[in-house]
Structure formats: C-alpha cells, structure tokens
PDB file of C-alpha atoms in Angstrom:
ATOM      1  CA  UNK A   1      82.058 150.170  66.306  1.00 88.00           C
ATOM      2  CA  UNK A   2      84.831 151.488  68.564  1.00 91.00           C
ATOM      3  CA  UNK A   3      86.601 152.975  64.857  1.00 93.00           C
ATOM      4  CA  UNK A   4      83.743 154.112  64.206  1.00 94.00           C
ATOM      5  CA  UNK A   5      83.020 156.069  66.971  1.00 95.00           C
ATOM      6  CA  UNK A   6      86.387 157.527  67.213  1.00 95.00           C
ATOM      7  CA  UNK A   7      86.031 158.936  63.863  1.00 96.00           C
ATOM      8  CA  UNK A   8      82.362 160.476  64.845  1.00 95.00           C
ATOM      9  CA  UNK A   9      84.250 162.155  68.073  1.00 95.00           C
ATOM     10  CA  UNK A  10      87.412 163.341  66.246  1.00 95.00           C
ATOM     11  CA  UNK A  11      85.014 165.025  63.271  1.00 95.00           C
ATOM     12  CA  UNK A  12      87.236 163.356  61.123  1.00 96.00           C
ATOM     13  CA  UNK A  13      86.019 161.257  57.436  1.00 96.00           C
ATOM     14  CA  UNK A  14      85.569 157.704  58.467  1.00 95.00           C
ATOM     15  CA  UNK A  15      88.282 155.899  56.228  1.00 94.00           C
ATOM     16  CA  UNK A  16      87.306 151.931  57.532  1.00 93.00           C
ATOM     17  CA  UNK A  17      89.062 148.437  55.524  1.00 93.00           C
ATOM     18  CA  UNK A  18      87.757 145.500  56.760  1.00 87.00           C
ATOM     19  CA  UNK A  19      90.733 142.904  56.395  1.00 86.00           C
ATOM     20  CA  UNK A  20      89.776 139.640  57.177  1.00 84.00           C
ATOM     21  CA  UNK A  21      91.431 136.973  59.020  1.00 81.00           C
ATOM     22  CA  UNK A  22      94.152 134.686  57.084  1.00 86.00           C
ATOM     23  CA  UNK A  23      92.784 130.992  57.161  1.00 88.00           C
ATOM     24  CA  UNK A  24      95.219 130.276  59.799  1.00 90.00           C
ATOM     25  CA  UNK A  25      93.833 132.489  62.346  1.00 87.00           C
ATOM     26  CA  UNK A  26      90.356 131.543  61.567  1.00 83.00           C
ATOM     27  CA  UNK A  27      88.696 129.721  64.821  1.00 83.00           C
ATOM     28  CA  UNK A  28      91.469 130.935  67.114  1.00 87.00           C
ATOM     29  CA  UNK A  29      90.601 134.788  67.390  1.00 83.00           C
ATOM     30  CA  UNK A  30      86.903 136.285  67.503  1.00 81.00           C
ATOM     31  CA  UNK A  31      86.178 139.403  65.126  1.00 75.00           C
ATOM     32  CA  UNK A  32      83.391 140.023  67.521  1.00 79.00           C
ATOM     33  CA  UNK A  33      82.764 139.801  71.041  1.00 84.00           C
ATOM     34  CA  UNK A  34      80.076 140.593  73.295  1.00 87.00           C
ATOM     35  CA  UNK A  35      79.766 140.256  77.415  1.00 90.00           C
ATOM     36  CA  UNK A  36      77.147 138.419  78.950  1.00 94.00           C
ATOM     37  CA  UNK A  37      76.129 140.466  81.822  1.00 94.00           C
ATOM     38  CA  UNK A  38      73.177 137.484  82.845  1.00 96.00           C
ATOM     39  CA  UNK A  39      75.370 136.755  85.858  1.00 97.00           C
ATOM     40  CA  UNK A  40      76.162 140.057  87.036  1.00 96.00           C
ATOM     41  CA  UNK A  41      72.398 140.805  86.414  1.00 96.00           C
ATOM     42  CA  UNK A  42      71.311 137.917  88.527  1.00 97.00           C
ATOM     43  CA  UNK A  43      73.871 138.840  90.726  1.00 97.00           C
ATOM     44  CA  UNK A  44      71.755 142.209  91.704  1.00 97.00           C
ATOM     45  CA  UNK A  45      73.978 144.775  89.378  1.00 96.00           C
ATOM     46  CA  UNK A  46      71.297 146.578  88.307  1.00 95.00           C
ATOM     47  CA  UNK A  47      73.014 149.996  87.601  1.00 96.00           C
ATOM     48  CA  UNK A  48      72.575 151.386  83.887  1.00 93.00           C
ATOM     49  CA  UNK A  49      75.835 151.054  81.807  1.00 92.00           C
ATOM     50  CA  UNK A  50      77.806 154.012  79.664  1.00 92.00           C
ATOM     51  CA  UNK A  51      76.703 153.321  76.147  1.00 93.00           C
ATOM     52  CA  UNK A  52      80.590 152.266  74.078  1.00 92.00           C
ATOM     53  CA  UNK A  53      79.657 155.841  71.928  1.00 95.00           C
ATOM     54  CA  UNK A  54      79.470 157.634  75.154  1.00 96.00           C
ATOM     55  CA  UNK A  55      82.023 156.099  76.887  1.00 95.00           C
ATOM     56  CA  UNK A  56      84.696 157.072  73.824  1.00 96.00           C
ATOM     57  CA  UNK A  57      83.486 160.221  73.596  1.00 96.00           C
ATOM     58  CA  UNK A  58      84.402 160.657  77.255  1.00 96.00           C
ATOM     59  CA  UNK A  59      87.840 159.195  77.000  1.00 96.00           C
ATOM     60  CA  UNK A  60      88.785 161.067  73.872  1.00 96.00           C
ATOM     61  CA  UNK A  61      87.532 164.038  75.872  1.00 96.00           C
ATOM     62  CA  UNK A  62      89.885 163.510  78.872  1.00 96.00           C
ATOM     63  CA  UNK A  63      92.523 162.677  76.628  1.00 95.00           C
ATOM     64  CA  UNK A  64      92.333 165.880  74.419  1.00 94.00           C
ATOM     65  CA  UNK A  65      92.322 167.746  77.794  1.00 95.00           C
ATOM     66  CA  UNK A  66      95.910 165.890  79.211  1.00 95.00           C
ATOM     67  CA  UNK A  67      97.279 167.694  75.468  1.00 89.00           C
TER      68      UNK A  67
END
C-alpha cells in the first residue's frame, strides 16, 4: 500500500515485484502488519485518524517543498 501510494502521489507508472520471503525468514518477519487501536479506543482516543494515502501524500508534499 505505502508503494503504492507513493507512485499515485509522484504521478509516476506503478512498477511493483512482489519478492517473497526465502524459507529461512519465513515465521520470523511479518509481510503485513496492522495496529490494534482496541486499547487506545477503550482508552477514550476517539479522534479520527489520517488515512496512510493521505498521510503520504502530505509527507511527499512537505518533502518536495524542503527541495
């Protein structure tokens, strides 16, 4: 998703190969993760979060402007 999105905010061809893991890093890395925010929820955080998209777009923004 996030080399996707960079792709989508640089206007540029998206040129993705998947490589996957050699057998001997299988179980010890994750290809995927994802937060659970059920504690922070419970916690009372109830404040909307930047969508990943949004959030690149807004760092590749500031970035391009620092050039």
């Amino acid at each position: 998703d996030v080399a996707r999105s960079l792709f989508k905010v640089l206007s540029k061809k998206e040129t993705i190969e998947y490589i996957p893991f050699d057998k001997t890093l299988e179980g010890k890395y994750q290809s995927f993760t994802q937060a659970d925010l059920s504690g922070l929820r419970k916690s009372g955080y109830d404040a909307q979060f930047s969508s990943l998209e949004s959030g690149i777009a807004a760092s590749v923004a500031a970035w391009q402007q620092q050039l």
